[in-house]
């Protein structure tokens, strides 16, 4: 009698296989056998790539989150359309799962609004947001476990500043800020920051980053590029050698 090796794979090995697949392909494994039928519903990493059809993306994410059980540690979504209502719906589910890694990227003409519910995901360790408006609630106390923050083509709504957002992340080690507007001085307070990349519009820059090691700063006024070099206990910004030569 033939042995069905695929059906008899241990659960942890199934999870390892499913995590490597695009989410649509992972769902399709449910037809392999009765033992694979619900295997995809417990994978901890959910990655949804960009789709040209908005309704397909929304329907797929809705169905996956409805049938998923167990922790969701990573959620990555790329969408070419802003879908504010759907994002709010998904964020409620993700905030209940102690998600650690969240990446949301949008490519629509109108920036997507990130709901304030995101700021109740207090277990976040890595956060990437692109082409969006970020609504930070006034009572937000910070992401105490966050070590990586990338913000691209973003705008903060309300009274919260970049300084407030970053200073609320005491463990932050990597920070990237691209395509943004900051009135006055851009003040970065991050005692554990080691890597910093900035490209935006701002009048001045103040760094309180004693552990800063490397990064690039593009000053929009003169479009000059600066290298951040390690200098003992204090951060040091010096002009790149190839620019000054």
Short mmCIF file of C-alpha atoms in Angstrom, two decimals:
data_model
loop_
_atom_site.label_atom_id
_atom_site.label_comp_id
_atom_site.label_asym_id
_atom_site.label_seq_id
_atom_site.Cartn_x
_atom_site.Cartn_y
_atom_site.Cartn_z
CA UNK A 1 0.00 0.00 0.00
CA UNK A 2 1.29 3.43 -0.98
CA UNK A 3 2.13 5.77 1.88
CA UNK A 4 0.83 9.34 1.64
CA UNK A 5 3.94 11.14 2.84
CA UNK A 6 2.50 14.61 2.20
CA UNK A 7 -0.49 13.98 4.48
CA UNK A 8 1.70 12.53 7.21
CA UNK A 9 4.09 15.48 7.46
CA UNK A 10 4.36 16.83 11.04
CA UNK A 11 2.50 20.09 11.78
CA UNK A 12 5.65 22.16 12.33
CA UNK A 13 7.04 21.11 8.95
CA UNK A 14 3.74 21.99 7.26
CA UNK A 15 3.92 25.44 8.82
CA UNK A 16 7.49 25.86 7.56
CA UNK A 17 6.39 24.99 4.01
CA UNK A 18 3.31 27.21 4.11
CA UNK A 19 5.21 30.26 5.39
CA UNK A 20 7.43 30.11 2.29
CA UNK A 21 4.45 30.29 -0.08
CA UNK A 22 2.47 33.35 -1.24
CA UNK A 23 -0.75 33.45 0.75
CA UNK A 24 -2.92 32.57 -2.27
CA UNK A 25 -0.82 29.46 -2.91
CA UNK A 26 -0.84 28.55 0.78
CA UNK A 27 -4.65 28.57 0.77
CA UNK A 28 -4.68 26.27 -2.28
CA UNK A 29 -2.84 23.55 -0.32
CA UNK A 30 -6.16 22.82 1.39
CA UNK A 31 -7.05 20.57 -1.59
CA UNK A 32 -4.05 18.26 -1.05
CA UNK A 33 -5.77 16.12 1.58
CA UNK A 34 -8.08 16.30 4.56
CA UNK A 35 -5.05 16.78 6.84
CA UNK A 36 -3.97 19.82 4.82
CA UNK A 37 -7.45 21.33 4.60
CA UNK A 38 -7.06 23.74 7.52
CA UNK A 39 -3.26 23.78 7.79
CA UNK A 40 -2.93 27.26 6.26
CA UNK A 41 -5.31 28.77 8.82
CA UNK A 42 -2.65 28.73 11.54
CA UNK A 43 0.41 30.12 9.73
CA UNK A 44 1.80 33.09 11.71
CA UNK A 45 3.04 35.14 8.72
CA UNK A 46 0.49 36.62 6.30
CA UNK A 47 1.93 38.31 3.19
CA UNK A 48 -0.36 39.86 0.57
CA UNK A 49 1.42 41.22 -2.49
CA UNK A 50 0.17 44.11 -4.61
CA UNK A 51 -2.87 43.31 -6.75
CA UNK A 52 -4.21 45.49 -9.56
CA UNK A 53 -7.81 44.71 -8.59
CA UNK A 54 -8.90 46.29 -5.32
CA UNK A 55 -11.90 44.04 -4.71
CA UNK A 56 -9.74 40.92 -5.09
CA UNK A 57 -7.24 42.15 -2.51
CA UNK A 58 -9.95 43.13 -0.04
CA UNK A 59 -11.89 39.90 -0.48
CA UNK A 60 -8.76 37.76 -0.11
CA UNK A 61 -7.59 39.50 3.07
CA UNK A 62 -11.11 39.41 4.55
CA UNK A 63 -11.45 35.67 3.92
CA UNK A 64 -8.00 34.81 5.25
CA UNK A 65 -8.52 36.78 8.47
CA UNK A 66 -12.00 35.33 8.99
CA UNK A 67 -10.80 31.72 8.78
CA UNK A 68 -7.41 32.21 10.41
CA UNK A 69 -6.90 30.97 13.95
CA UNK A 70 -3.86 31.22 16.15
CA UNK A 71 -1.39 34.11 16.44
CA UNK A 72 -0.58 36.46 13.56
CA UNK A 73 3.01 37.59 14.09
CA UNK A 74 3.63 39.18 10.68
CA UNK A 75 1.23 40.97 8.34
CA UNK A 76 2.40 42.49 5.06
CA UNK A 77 0.03 44.14 2.59
CA UNK A 78 0.76 45.87 -0.70
CA UNK A 79 -2.26 47.51 -2.33
CA UNK A 80 -2.59 49.82 -5.33
CA UNK A 81 -5.85 51.24 -4.00
CA UNK A 82 -6.63 53.07 -0.78
CA UNK A 83 -9.22 51.10 1.18
CA UNK A 84 -9.70 52.95 4.44
CA UNK A 85 -12.75 51.01 5.63
CA UNK A 86 -11.09 47.65 5.00
CA UNK A 87 -7.85 48.70 6.71
CA UNK A 88 -9.80 49.73 9.81
CA UNK A 89 -11.53 46.35 9.82
CA UNK A 90 -8.27 44.41 9.51
CA UNK A 91 -6.50 46.50 12.13
CA UNK A 92 -9.06 45.51 14.75
CA UNK A 93 -8.20 41.84 14.18
CA UNK A 94 -4.44 42.42 14.08
CA UNK A 95 -4.45 44.47 17.29
CA UNK A 96 -5.92 41.48 19.11
CA UNK A 97 -3.17 39.14 17.91
CA UNK A 98 -0.11 40.81 19.45
CA UNK A 99 1.38 41.27 15.99
CA UNK A 100 5.15 41.88 15.92
CA UNK A 101 5.87 42.77 12.28
CA UNK A 102 3.54 45.03 10.27
CA UNK A 103 4.10 46.41 6.76
CA UNK A 104 1.48 48.42 4.86
CA UNK A 105 2.23 49.89 1.45
CA UNK A 106 -0.18 51.75 -0.83
CA UNK A 107 0.23 53.03 -4.36
CA UNK A 108 -2.98 54.97 -4.95
CA UNK A 109 -3.26 58.61 -5.94
CA UNK A 110 -5.00 59.37 -2.66
CA UNK A 111 -3.00 58.50 0.45
CA UNK A 112 -4.57 55.84 2.61
CA UNK A 113 -5.50 56.77 6.17
CA UNK A 114 -3.96 54.53 8.80
CA UNK A 115 -6.50 54.13 11.62
CA UNK A 116 -5.59 54.98 15.20
CA UNK A 117 -6.25 51.32 16.08
CA UNK A 118 -2.75 50.56 14.82
CA UNK A 119 -1.36 52.25 17.92
CA UNK A 120 -2.93 49.62 20.14
CA UNK A 121 -0.60 47.01 18.59
CA UNK A 122 1.82 47.37 21.48
CA UNK A 123 3.80 44.19 20.73
CA UNK A 124 5.13 45.63 17.47
CA UNK A 125 8.87 45.22 16.91
CA UNK A 126 9.04 46.25 13.24
CA UNK A 127 6.76 48.75 11.46
CA UNK A 128 6.83 49.89 7.81
CA UNK A 129 4.24 52.33 6.45
CA UNK A 130 4.27 53.76 2.93
CA UNK A 131 2.16 56.34 1.09
CA UNK A 132 -0.26 57.03 3.90
CA UNK A 133 -1.67 59.49 6.41
CA UNK A 134 -0.93 58.40 9.97
CA UNK A 135 -3.46 59.28 12.64
CA UNK A 136 -1.70 59.10 16.01
CA UNK A 137 -4.09 59.23 19.02
CA UNK A 138 -3.34 61.86 21.67
CA UNK A 139 -3.13 59.25 24.43
CA UNK A 140 -0.54 57.12 22.60
CA UNK A 141 2.23 56.10 25.00
CA UNK A 142 4.65 54.69 22.43
CA UNK A 143 5.77 51.36 21.00
CA UNK A 144 7.96 50.11 23.82
CA UNK A 145 9.26 47.04 21.90
CA UNK A 146 9.76 48.59 18.46
CA UNK A 147 13.32 48.32 17.09
CA UNK A 148 12.74 49.17 13.38
CA UNK A 149 10.61 51.98 11.92
CA UNK A 150 10.41 52.87 8.22
CA UNK A 151 8.07 55.66 7.07
CA UNK A 152 7.82 56.52 3.34
CA UNK A 153 5.73 59.25 1.66
CA UNK A 154 3.81 59.86 4.86
CA UNK A 155 1.97 62.62 6.67
CA UNK A 156 1.13 62.81 10.36
CA UNK A 157 -2.35 64.05 11.18
CA UNK A 158 -3.32 65.84 14.38
CA UNK A 159 -0.86 67.43 16.78
CA UNK A 160 1.64 64.57 16.96
CA UNK A 161 5.12 65.26 15.57
CA UNK A 162 7.85 62.94 14.33
CA UNK A 163 9.73 63.78 17.52
CA UNK A 164 6.83 62.54 19.69
CA UNK A 165 6.42 59.37 17.66
CA UNK A 166 10.12 58.43 17.68
CA UNK A 167 10.76 59.34 21.33
CA UNK A 168 7.97 56.94 22.30
CA UNK A 169 10.05 54.04 20.98
CA UNK A 170 12.93 53.68 23.48
CA UNK A 171 14.37 50.50 21.89
CA UNK A 172 14.44 51.91 18.35
CA UNK A 173 17.64 50.93 16.50
CA UNK A 174 16.80 51.60 12.83
CA UNK A 175 14.87 54.60 11.53
CA UNK A 176 14.12 55.66 7.94
CA UNK A 177 12.10 58.78 7.09
CA UNK A 178 11.48 59.46 3.37
CA UNK A 179 9.41 62.04 1.52
CA UNK A 180 7.83 64.03 4.33
CA UNK A 181 7.42 67.66 5.41
CA UNK A 182 8.43 68.87 8.87
CA UNK A 183 7.88 72.47 9.93
CA UNK A 184 10.89 73.90 11.74
CA UNK A 185 13.48 71.63 13.31
CA UNK A 186 13.44 67.85 12.91
CA UNK A 187 14.31 66.61 16.39
CA UNK A 188 15.21 62.95 16.79
CA UNK A 189 15.48 61.60 20.34
CA UNK A 190 16.43 57.93 20.27
CA UNK A 191 18.97 56.69 22.85
CA UNK A 192 19.47 53.28 21.16
CA UNK A 193 19.36 54.35 17.52
CA UNK A 194 22.18 52.92 15.40
CA UNK A 195 21.04 53.50 11.79
CA UNK A 196 19.33 56.63 10.42
CA UNK A 197 18.28 57.58 6.87
CA UNK A 198 16.41 60.83 6.13
CA UNK A 199 15.06 62.41 2.96
CA UNK A 200 12.51 65.16 3.56
CA UNK A 201 11.72 68.84 3.84
CA UNK A 202 12.71 70.47 7.12
CA UNK A 203 14.56 73.60 8.22
CA UNK A 204 16.99 72.18 10.76
CA UNK A 205 18.08 68.91 12.32
CA UNK A 206 18.80 68.08 15.96
CA UNK A 207 19.95 64.60 16.95
CA UNK A 208 20.01 63.11 20.44
CA UNK A 209 21.29 59.72 19.34
CA UNK A 210 24.44 58.77 21.30
CA UNK A 211 24.69 55.25 19.79
CA UNK A 212 24.28 56.29 16.16
CA UNK A 213 26.69 54.43 13.88
CA UNK A 214 25.69 54.94 10.25
CA UNK A 215 23.17 56.37 7.83
CA UNK A 216 22.48 58.99 5.17
CA UNK A 217 20.86 62.40 5.43
CA UNK A 218 19.66 64.25 2.34
CA UNK A 219 19.09 67.94 2.97
CA UNK A 220 16.44 69.09 0.52
CA UNK A 221 17.48 72.72 0.44
CA UNK A 222 20.78 72.14 -1.36
CA UNK A 223 20.21 68.47 -2.15
CA UNK A 224 23.40 67.69 -0.28
CA UNK A 225 24.20 64.25 0.98
CA UNK A 226 25.76 63.74 4.39
CA UNK A 227 27.28 60.71 6.04
CA UNK A 228 26.66 59.96 9.69
CA UNK A 229 29.87 58.72 11.25
CA UNK A 230 30.50 57.22 14.66
CA UNK A 231 32.23 59.65 16.98
CA UNK A 232 32.53 58.32 20.50
CA UNK A 233 29.60 59.19 22.74
CA UNK A 234 28.03 61.72 20.40
CA UNK A 235 26.53 61.56 16.92
CA UNK A 236 28.58 63.28 14.28
CA UNK A 237 27.32 64.42 10.85
CA UNK A 238 29.97 65.12 8.27
CA UNK A 239 29.83 65.80 4.57
CA UNK A 240 30.55 62.77 2.41
CA UNK A 241 34.16 62.73 1.20
CA UNK A 242 33.22 62.32 -2.43
CA UNK A 243 31.02 65.43 -2.25
CA UNK A 244 33.64 67.57 -0.58
CA UNK A 245 36.40 66.54 -2.94
#
